[in-house]
Coordinates of C-alpha atoms and ligand atoms in Angstrom, one line a residue:
M31 CA -32.6 32.6 86.5
N32 CA -35.8 31.1 84.4
N33 CA -36.7 34.8 83.1
F34 CA -32.8 35.2 82.2
L35 CA -32.7 31.8 80.4
D36 CA -36.1 32.4 78.7
L37 CA -34.8 35.9 77.3
C38 CA -31.4 34.4 75.9
R39 CA -33.9 31.9 74.4
E40 CA -35.7 35.1 72.6
T41 CA -32.5 36.4 71.9
I42 CA -30.6 33.6 70.0
G43 CA -33.2 31.0 69.8
A44 CA -34.3 28.1 72.2
S45 CA -32.2 25.4 70.1
H46 CA -28.7 27.6 71.2
V47 CA -29.5 27.7 74.9
I48 CA -28.4 24.4 75.9
T49 CA -29.4 23.3 79.5
D50 CA -29.6 19.6 79.2
A51 CA -26.8 17.8 81.5
A52 CA -25.5 15.7 78.6
D53 CA -25.6 18.1 75.9
M54 CA -23.8 20.6 77.9
A55 CA -20.9 17.8 79.1
G56 CA -18.6 18.7 76.3
Y57 CA -18.5 22.3 76.8
L58 CA -18.0 21.6 80.9
T59 CA -14.8 19.6 80.9
D60 CA -11.4 20.8 79.9
W61 CA -9.3 19.2 77.0
R62 CA -7.0 17.1 79.7
R63 CA -9.7 16.1 81.6
R64 CA -8.4 17.4 84.8
F65 CA -11.4 19.6 85.7
T66 CA -15.2 19.2 85.1
G67 CA -17.2 22.6 86.0
R68 CA -21.1 23.4 86.2
A69 CA -23.1 25.9 84.3
L70 CA -26.6 27.7 84.2
A71 CA -26.4 27.1 80.3
V72 CA -24.1 27.0 77.3
L73 CA -25.2 30.1 74.8
R74 CA -24.1 29.5 71.3
P75 CA -24.8 33.1 69.9
G76 CA -24.8 33.4 65.9
S77 CA -23.5 36.8 65.4
T78 CA -21.7 39.8 67.4
E79 CA -25.4 41.4 67.9
E80 CA -26.4 38.3 69.6
V81 CA -23.2 38.4 71.7
A82 CA -23.5 42.0 72.6
A83 CA -27.2 41.1 73.5
L84 CA -26.4 38.3 75.6
V85 CA -23.8 40.1 77.4
R86 CA -26.6 42.8 78.0
L87 CA -28.3 40.4 79.7
C88 CA -25.8 38.3 81.8
R89 CA -25.0 41.8 83.2
Q90 CA -28.4 43.0 84.0
F91 CA -28.8 39.5 85.7
G92 CA -25.3 39.5 87.2
V93 CA -24.4 36.3 85.7
P94 CA -20.8 35.5 85.0
M95 CA -19.6 34.3 81.0
V96 CA -17.0 32.2 80.2
P97 CA -16.2 32.5 76.4
Q98 CA -15.2 29.2 74.8
G99 CA -13.8 28.6 71.5
G100 CA -12.9 24.7 71.0
N101 CA -12.5 24.1 74.6
T102 CA -8.6 23.2 73.6
G103 CA -6.9 25.4 76.1
L104 CA -4.6 23.8 78.7
V105 CA -4.9 26.1 81.4
L106 CA -8.4 25.7 82.5
G107 CA -9.4 28.9 81.2
S108 CA -12.2 28.0 78.9
V109 CA -14.3 25.8 81.2
P110 CA -16.8 27.3 84.1
D111 CA -16.2 26.8 88.0
D112 CA -18.2 24.7 90.0
T113 CA -20.6 26.6 90.9
G114 CA -23.1 26.3 88.3
N115 CA -23.7 30.2 88.4
E116 CA -21.9 30.8 85.3
V117 CA -22.9 30.7 81.5
V118 CA -20.8 29.5 78.7
L119 CA -21.0 31.3 75.7
S120 CA -19.8 29.3 73.0
L121 CA -18.6 31.3 69.4
G122 CA -18.9 27.7 67.4
R123 CA -21.6 29.1 65.5
M124 CA -19.6 32.2 64.3
N125 CA -17.7 30.4 61.7
R126 CA -17.8 32.8 58.6
I127 CA -14.6 33.9 56.6
R128 CA -16.1 37.3 56.3
A129 CA -13.4 38.6 53.4
V130 CA -10.2 37.9 51.7
D131 CA -7.8 40.7 50.5
T132 CA -5.0 39.7 48.5
V133 CA -3.6 43.1 47.8
N134 CA -4.0 44.3 51.3
N135 CA -3.0 40.3 52.5
T136 CA -5.4 40.0 55.1
M137 CA -8.4 37.9 56.0
T138 CA -11.3 39.1 58.0
V139 CA -12.8 36.0 60.4
D140 CA -15.5 35.6 62.7
A141 CA -13.9 34.3 66.0
G142 CA -15.4 31.0 66.0
C143 CA -13.6 30.0 62.8
V144 CA -11.5 27.0 63.2
L145 CA -7.7 27.7 62.8
A146 CA -7.3 25.0 60.1
T147 CA -10.5 26.4 58.1
I148 CA -8.3 29.7 58.3
Q149 CA -5.4 27.8 56.8
N150 CA -7.0 26.2 54.2
T151 CA -8.8 29.5 52.8
A152 CA -5.4 31.5 53.1
A153 CA -4.0 28.5 50.7
E154 CA -7.0 28.5 48.4
A155 CA -6.1 32.4 47.7
E156 CA -2.3 31.1 47.0
R157 CA -1.4 33.0 50.7
L158 CA 0.1 31.5 53.9
F159 CA -1.7 31.9 57.3
P160 CA 1.3 30.8 59.4
L161 CA -0.1 30.0 62.8
S162 CA 0.2 26.3 63.4
L163 CA -0.5 24.1 66.4
A164 CA -1.4 20.6 67.1
A165 CA -5.1 21.5 68.0
E166 CA -5.6 23.6 64.9
G167 CA -8.4 21.1 63.6
S168 CA -10.3 22.2 66.8
C169 CA -9.3 25.5 68.0
T170 CA -10.5 28.6 67.1
I171 CA -9.0 32.0 65.9
G172 CA -10.9 33.6 68.7
G173 CA -9.2 31.4 71.4
N174 CA -6.1 31.6 69.8
L175 CA -6.2 35.3 70.1
A176 CA -7.4 35.4 73.4
S177 CA -4.7 33.1 74.6
N178 CA -1.9 34.6 72.1
A179 CA -1.3 31.1 71.0
G180 CA 2.2 30.5 69.6
G181 CA 2.8 26.9 67.8
T182 CA 5.5 25.9 65.4
G183 CA 5.7 29.0 63.4
V184 CA 7.0 31.8 66.0
L185 CA 10.5 31.5 65.0
R186 CA 9.7 33.3 61.9
Y187 CA 6.2 34.6 62.0
G188 CA 5.5 35.6 65.7
N189 CA 2.7 34.7 68.1
A190 CA -0.9 35.0 67.1
R191 CA -0.6 38.9 68.2
E192 CA 1.8 39.4 65.5
L193 CA -0.4 38.2 63.0
C194 CA -3.5 40.0 63.8
L195 CA -4.0 43.8 62.6
G196 CA -7.4 44.3 64.0
L197 CA -10.5 43.0 66.4
E198 CA -13.8 43.4 67.0
V199 CA -15.0 42.6 70.6
V200 CA -17.9 42.8 72.8
T201 CA -16.9 44.9 75.8
A202 CA -18.1 43.5 79.2
Q203 CA -21.1 46.5 78.8
G204 CA -22.6 45.0 75.7
E205 CA -20.9 47.1 73.7
I206 CA -19.4 46.3 70.2
W207 CA -16.1 47.8 69.5
D208 CA -15.3 47.6 65.9
G209 CA -11.3 47.7 65.2
L210 CA -11.5 45.6 62.1
R211 CA -9.2 48.0 60.8
G212 CA -6.3 46.3 58.3
L213 CA -3.5 48.6 59.1
R214 CA 0.3 47.9 59.4
K215 CA 0.5 51.3 60.6
D216 CA -2.1 52.9 63.1
N217 CA -0.6 55.1 66.3
T218 CA -3.8 56.7 67.2
G219 CA -3.4 56.3 71.0
Y220 CA -3.7 52.8 73.0
D221 CA -3.5 49.7 71.3
L222 CA -6.9 48.2 72.7
R223 CA -6.1 45.0 70.0
D224 CA -3.1 44.1 72.0
L225 CA -5.0 44.6 75.5
Y226 CA -7.7 42.1 74.3
I227 CA -5.3 39.7 72.6
G228 CA -3.8 37.5 75.4
S229 CA -6.3 38.3 77.9
E230 CA -8.1 34.8 77.8
G231 CA -11.5 36.1 78.2
T232 CA -11.3 38.0 81.2
L233 CA -12.0 41.6 79.4
G234 CA -14.5 41.3 76.3
I235 CA -15.4 38.4 73.7
I236 CA -13.7 38.6 70.7
T237 CA -16.2 38.1 67.7
G238 CA -14.3 39.1 64.8
A239 CA -10.3 39.6 63.5
V240 CA -8.4 40.6 60.9
L241 CA -5.4 38.3 60.1
K242 CA -2.2 38.9 57.9
L243 CA -1.4 37.0 55.2
F244 CA 2.0 35.8 53.7
P245 CA 3.1 34.6 50.3
Q246 CA 3.4 30.8 50.0
P247 CA 6.6 29.4 50.3
K248 CA 7.6 27.7 47.1
A249 CA 9.3 24.9 49.0
K250 CA 9.4 23.2 52.7
V251 CA 12.1 20.9 53.8
T252 CA 12.5 19.2 56.8
A253 CA 15.8 17.9 58.4
L254 CA 16.8 16.0 61.7
A255 CA 20.2 16.7 63.3
A256 CA 21.4 15.1 66.4
M257 CA 24.1 16.3 68.7
S258 CA 25.4 15.6 72.5
S259 CA 23.9 18.8 74.4
P260 CA 21.3 21.3 74.2
D261 CA 24.5 23.8 74.2
D262 CA 25.4 22.5 70.7
A263 CA 21.5 22.7 69.6
L264 CA 21.9 26.4 70.4
A265 CA 25.0 26.9 68.7
L266 CA 23.2 25.2 65.8
L267 CA 20.7 27.8 66.3
T268 CA 23.0 30.7 65.9
L269 CA 24.6 28.9 62.7
A270 CA 21.5 28.1 61.1
Q271 CA 20.0 31.8 61.6
D272 CA 23.1 33.2 60.1
R273 CA 23.4 31.0 57.1
C274 CA 19.4 30.7 56.6
G275 CA 18.1 33.8 57.9
A276 CA 14.1 34.0 57.3
T277 CA 14.0 31.0 55.5
L278 CA 14.5 29.3 59.1
T279 CA 10.9 28.3 60.1
G280 CA 11.3 25.7 62.5
F281 CA 13.7 24.6 65.0
E282 CA 12.5 22.0 67.7
L283 CA 14.5 20.3 70.3
M284 CA 13.9 17.0 71.7
S285 CA 15.9 14.9 74.2
R286 CA 16.8 11.4 73.7
F287 CA 14.1 10.0 76.1
C288 CA 11.6 12.1 74.2
L289 CA 12.2 9.8 71.4
E290 CA 12.5 6.9 73.4
L291 CA 9.2 7.2 74.5
V292 CA 7.9 7.6 71.1
A293 CA 9.7 4.7 69.8
K294 CA 8.1 2.8 72.7
H295 CA 4.5 3.5 72.1
Y296 CA 4.4 3.9 68.3
P297 CA 7.0 1.4 67.3
Q298 CA 6.8 2.1 63.5
M299 CA 8.5 5.7 64.3
Q300 CA 12.3 5.7 64.9
P301 CA 14.6 8.1 64.7
P302 CA 16.4 7.8 61.5
F303 CA 20.0 7.1 62.7
P304 CA 21.8 3.7 63.6
Q305 CA 22.4 4.9 67.2
P306 CA 21.1 7.3 70.1
Y307 CA 22.2 10.4 70.5
A308 CA 21.6 12.9 73.9
Q309 CA 19.9 15.6 71.8
Y310 CA 17.8 16.0 68.2
V311 CA 16.8 19.5 66.7
L312 CA 14.3 19.0 63.8
L313 CA 14.7 22.0 61.2
E314 CA 12.4 23.5 58.6
L315 CA 13.4 25.6 56.0
S316 CA 10.4 27.8 54.0
D317 CA 12.2 28.8 50.9
S318 CA 10.5 31.3 48.4
E319 CA 12.7 30.4 45.7
S320 CA 12.8 26.4 45.3
E321 CA 13.3 23.3 46.5
E322 CA 16.7 22.7 45.1
H323 CA 17.6 26.4 47.2
A324 CA 16.2 24.8 50.3
M325 CA 17.9 21.8 49.9
S326 CA 21.4 23.4 48.8
L327 CA 21.2 25.6 51.9
F328 CA 20.6 22.4 54.1
E329 CA 23.2 20.6 52.7
S330 CA 26.0 23.5 53.1
L331 CA 24.3 24.0 56.7
I332 CA 24.6 20.5 57.6
T333 CA 28.3 20.1 56.3
E334 CA 29.6 23.3 58.1
A335 CA 27.5 22.2 61.3
L336 CA 29.3 18.7 61.1
E337 CA 32.7 19.9 60.4
T338 CA 32.7 22.1 63.2
N339 CA 31.3 19.6 65.6
R340 CA 28.2 21.3 66.3
I341 CA 26.3 18.3 65.6
Q342 CA 27.1 14.3 65.1
D343 CA 24.5 13.3 62.4
A344 CA 21.9 14.7 60.3
V345 CA 19.4 13.6 57.5
V346 CA 17.5 15.6 55.2
A347 CA 14.3 14.7 54.2
G348 CA 13.8 13.6 50.4
S349 CA 10.2 13.6 50.0
L350 CA 7.1 14.7 51.5
A351 CA 6.3 11.3 53.5
Q352 CA 9.9 11.5 55.0
S353 CA 9.0 14.8 56.0
R354 CA 5.9 13.9 57.4
A355 CA 7.8 11.2 59.3
L356 CA 10.3 13.5 61.0
W357 CA 7.4 15.6 62.3
D358 CA 5.8 13.0 63.5
L359 CA 8.5 12.2 66.0
R360 CA 7.9 15.7 67.2
E361 CA 4.2 15.4 67.4
H362 CA 3.9 12.2 69.0
I363 CA 6.1 13.3 72.2
P364 CA 2.9 14.6 74.4
L365 CA 0.7 11.3 73.3
A366 CA 3.6 8.9 74.0
Q367 CA 4.2 10.7 77.2
A368 CA 0.6 10.4 78.0
N369 CA 0.4 6.6 77.1
E370 CA 3.4 6.7 79.7
G371 CA 1.1 7.4 82.5
K372 CA 0.6 10.6 84.1
N373 CA 3.1 13.7 84.4
I374 CA 3.8 16.9 85.0
K375 CA 4.0 19.5 82.3
H376 CA 5.6 22.8 82.6
D377 CA 5.1 25.2 79.6
V378 CA 8.3 27.8 80.2
S379 CA 10.4 30.1 78.2
V380 CA 13.8 31.5 79.1
P381 CA 16.0 34.1 76.8
I382 CA 17.3 31.5 74.4
S383 CA 21.2 32.1 75.6
R384 CA 20.4 30.6 78.6
I385 CA 18.5 27.5 77.7
G386 CA 21.5 25.1 78.1
D387 CA 22.2 26.5 81.8
F388 CA 18.3 26.3 82.3
I389 CA 18.1 22.5 81.5
R390 CA 21.5 21.7 83.1
E391 CA 20.7 23.5 86.5
T392 CA 16.6 22.3 86.8
D393 CA 17.6 18.7 85.8
A394 CA 20.1 18.5 88.8
L395 CA 17.5 20.1 91.4
L396 CA 14.9 17.7 90.3
Q397 CA 17.3 14.8 90.4
Q398 CA 18.2 15.8 93.7
A399 CA 14.7 16.3 95.4
F400 CA 13.0 13.5 93.2
P401 CA 15.7 10.7 92.8
G402 CA 15.2 9.0 89.2
I403 CA 12.7 11.4 88.0
R404 CA 12.3 11.2 84.0
M405 CA 12.9 14.4 82.1
V406 CA 10.6 14.6 79.1
T407 CA 12.1 18.2 77.7
F408 CA 11.1 19.4 74.1
G409 CA 9.9 22.4 72.6
H410 CA 10.3 25.5 70.4
L411 CA 14.2 25.9 71.2
G412 CA 14.1 28.7 68.5
D413 CA 11.5 30.9 70.8
G414 CA 13.0 29.9 73.7
N415 CA 10.3 28.0 74.5
L416 CA 10.7 24.3 76.5
H417 CA 7.7 22.1 77.1
Y418 CA 9.9 21.1 80.3
N419 CA 7.7 17.8 81.3
V420 CA 8.1 15.5 84.0
S421 CA 7.3 11.6 84.3
P422 CA 7.5 9.8 87.6
P423 CA 10.4 7.6 88.7
L424 CA 9.9 4.2 87.8
G425 CA 8.2 2.3 90.8
V426 CA 6.5 5.4 91.9
S427 CA 2.6 5.4 91.5
D428 CA 0.6 7.9 89.3
V429 CA -1.4 9.1 92.4
E430 CA 2.0 9.3 94.7
F431 CA 3.7 11.6 92.0
I432 CA 0.9 13.9 91.4
G433 CA 0.4 14.4 94.9
R434 CA 3.9 16.1 94.5
Q435 CA 2.9 18.4 91.6
H436 CA 3.3 21.6 93.7
E437 CA 6.7 20.6 94.9
V438 CA 7.9 19.7 91.6
N439 CA 6.5 23.1 90.0
Q440 CA 8.0 25.3 92.8
V441 CA 11.5 24.0 91.7
V442 CA 10.7 24.3 88.0
H443 CA 9.3 27.6 88.3
D444 CA 11.7 29.2 90.8
S445 CA 14.2 28.2 88.3
V446 CA 12.4 29.8 85.1
H447 CA 12.2 32.7 87.1
R448 CA 16.1 32.8 88.3
H449 CA 17.1 32.9 84.3
L450 CA 14.5 35.5 83.8
G451 CA 11.8 33.2 82.4
S452 CA 8.2 33.1 81.9
I453 CA 6.2 30.2 83.6
S454 CA 3.8 30.6 80.9
A455 CA 5.2 30.7 77.6
E456 CA 2.4 30.2 75.3
H457 CA -0.8 28.4 76.9
G458 CA -2.0 31.3 79.3
L459 CA -2.6 31.4 83.1
G460 CA -6.2 30.5 83.0
A461 CA -7.2 29.0 86.5
L462 CA -4.2 26.8 86.8
K463 CA -1.6 29.2 87.1
R464 CA -3.6 32.5 88.4
D465 CA -2.2 32.0 91.5
E466 CA 1.1 30.9 91.1
I467 CA 2.0 34.1 88.9
R468 CA 1.8 36.3 92.5
Q469 CA 5.4 34.8 93.0
Y470 CA 6.9 35.7 89.9
K471 CA 5.6 39.4 88.8
S472 CA 6.1 42.5 91.0
D473 CA 3.4 44.2 92.7
V474 CA 3.5 46.8 90.4
E475 CA 2.7 44.7 87.3
L476 CA 0.0 43.0 89.2
V477 CA -1.6 46.2 90.3
L478 CA -1.6 47.6 87.0
M479 CA -3.5 44.4 85.6
A480 CA -6.0 44.6 88.2
T481 CA -6.5 48.0 87.7
I482 CA -7.2 47.4 83.8
K483 CA -9.5 44.5 84.7
R484 CA -11.4 46.8 87.1
A485 CA -12.0 49.6 84.5
L486 CA -13.2 47.3 81.4
D487 CA -15.1 44.7 83.6
P488 CA -16.1 46.7 86.7
D489 CA -18.7 43.6 88.0
N490 CA -16.5 40.9 87.4
L491 CA -18.4 39.2 84.8
M492 CA -16.1 38.4 82.2
N493 CA -14.4 34.8 82.7
P494 CA -14.1 35.6 86.8
G495 CA -11.9 33.4 88.5
K496 CA -8.8 33.3 85.6
V497 CA -5.8 35.2 85.0
L498 CA -5.7 37.3 88.2
P499 CA -4.8 35.9 91.3
A500 CA -7.7 35.7 94.0
Ligands
FAD682 C1 -3.2 19.1 71.2 C2 -2.8 20.5 71.8 C3 -1.7 21.2 71.3 C4 -1.9 22.5 71.5 N1 -0.4 23.1 71.2 C5 -0.5 24.4 71.2 C6 0.9 25.1 70.8 O1 1.8 24.6 70.1 N2 0.8 26.8 71.1 C7 0.1 27.2 71.7 O2 0.2 28.3 72.2 N3 -1.2 26.5 72.4 C8 -1.1 25.4 72.1 N4 -2.3 24.8 72.8 C9 -3.1 25.2 73.7 C10 -4.0 26.4 73.1 O3 -4.2 27.5 73.9 C11 -5.3 26.1 72.5 O4 -5.0 25.0 71.3 C12 -6.1 27.2 71.5 O5 -5.1 28.6 71.0 C13 -7.4 27.3 72.0 O6 -8.2 27.7 71.2 P1 -9.5 27.2 71.3 O7 -10.3 27.8 70.4 O8 -9.6 25.7 72.0 O9 -9.8 28.0 72.9 P2 -10.5 27.7 74.1 O10 -9.7 26.6 74.7 O11 -11.7 27.2 74.0 O12 -10.2 29.0 75.2 C14 -8.8 29.6 75.6 C15 -9.2 30.5 76.3 O13 -9.4 31.9 75.5 C16 -10.8 32.2 75.9 N5 -11.8 32.4 74.3 C17 -11.9 31.6 73.8 N6 -12.7 32.2 73.0 C18 -12.8 33.7 73.3 C19 -13.3 34.6 72.7 N7 -13.9 34.5 71.3 N8 -13.2 35.8 72.9 C20 -12.3 35.8 74.3 N9 -12.0 34.8 74.7 C21 -12.2 33.8 74.2 C22 -11.2 31.3 76.9 O14 -12.0 31.9 77.7 C23 -10.2 30.7 77.4 O15 -9.6 31.3 78.5 C24 -2.7 23.1 72.3 C25 -3.9 22.5 72.8 C26 -3.9 21.2 72.2 C27 -4.8 20.6 73.0

């Protein structure tokens, strides 16, 4: 393999071929620190042509590749396996904003651009790029597109897929497909862009993208409502969508226990109500008119929701600081749960209308199987997407609990399936869920997926062992 590495050095420069164990370490362990792989090298190309040349070299020497952006993925898709035969192809150096077109409302970027840089560039052009998630300071647009990321703006703007008009991809053969078209309409055959989006690096390497931009809202207003059940939260969602239309851009459910954990681990973060409630919803309006307009929409919505008993209490943030404090409650739930100890996470979706039934039934099944289990249920209710996380019963050790992870997953995912849902709403399958998916997708679907993989990557060198069941 020395010959292979020498040719890599010739292609992208010796300093961008990392083989030193300490220098490679950050690329080999996943964000949640559940797995550390091994690699022949970490390759850091600086251009699309360099990516293509590296892919051709990998093909020539039969070396499998793991594309990597910010390495913030949550399903072990961005880290190599433990054979030491794979290379990590890190896109971090490819971080140029290529063009901003404020008439076409598009931005063309390198795949290694960090999401926050793209958001800021859009804001400087008085536009909005609405993809937003807690990892935005380090995740890259290539990773966002490869995993079809969701986040907090999906209700109004859709997933990463809906925000992308065109792609540039290096194929598994090392050819460059220039699909960087900024067209809203283009019905000229199979949609290759949609095939590569969400393929988690298993079909090719995304090197560039044309992204959709939107007008900046004139005002953003946040409110927190309290209610007694997920069904009441659903009733509030229907009312809010009816009264606020596309102005409603956020609708996040949080259970009482979620906010109790936040208050326990971050005592400065307390729910702004005199008493606790069973459920809470964080609502956000993004208004194209003015702050006054947004406030008055909120006031009439909340008055009607109180009068019709959909909610029991509510506060509207009167300043940016108050709005930040409400979002802090939501964003600190995963951190508070991590401080509490080990937990088992599920990123699931069900049809929005079934959320109440899903939570009720699955909570009961888990309590029956694991008495005292503590549910940390929160998520993007407006998208039907729950982070249905589970902490151990008090007194049960982390090791014992994690040892039963498979049983817990089975209960939750079987219930998701009965409710016509998905066991991965926004994080993908990676290596973590690739075998489990076999239980929940039909043979027809799995065979079609395998056929596409074989057609585009016949040598199985693009992120092998990810997405498709072994
Ligand atoms: C704190 C935190 C919060 C998060 N919140 C959300 C959330 O709200 N919604 C959500 O959907 N996700 C969320 N995620 C997970 C999410 O998938 C990632 O944060 C992000 O989309 C991945 O981008 P990345 O650049 O880090 O990709 P990586 O982690 O590097 O890679 C992810 C996958 O994409 C592939 N890949 C990466 N770059 C390319 C490329 N250029 N071409 C082809 N394949 C590539 C990798 O091989 C891997 O399979 C969160 C993660 C963290 C750590």
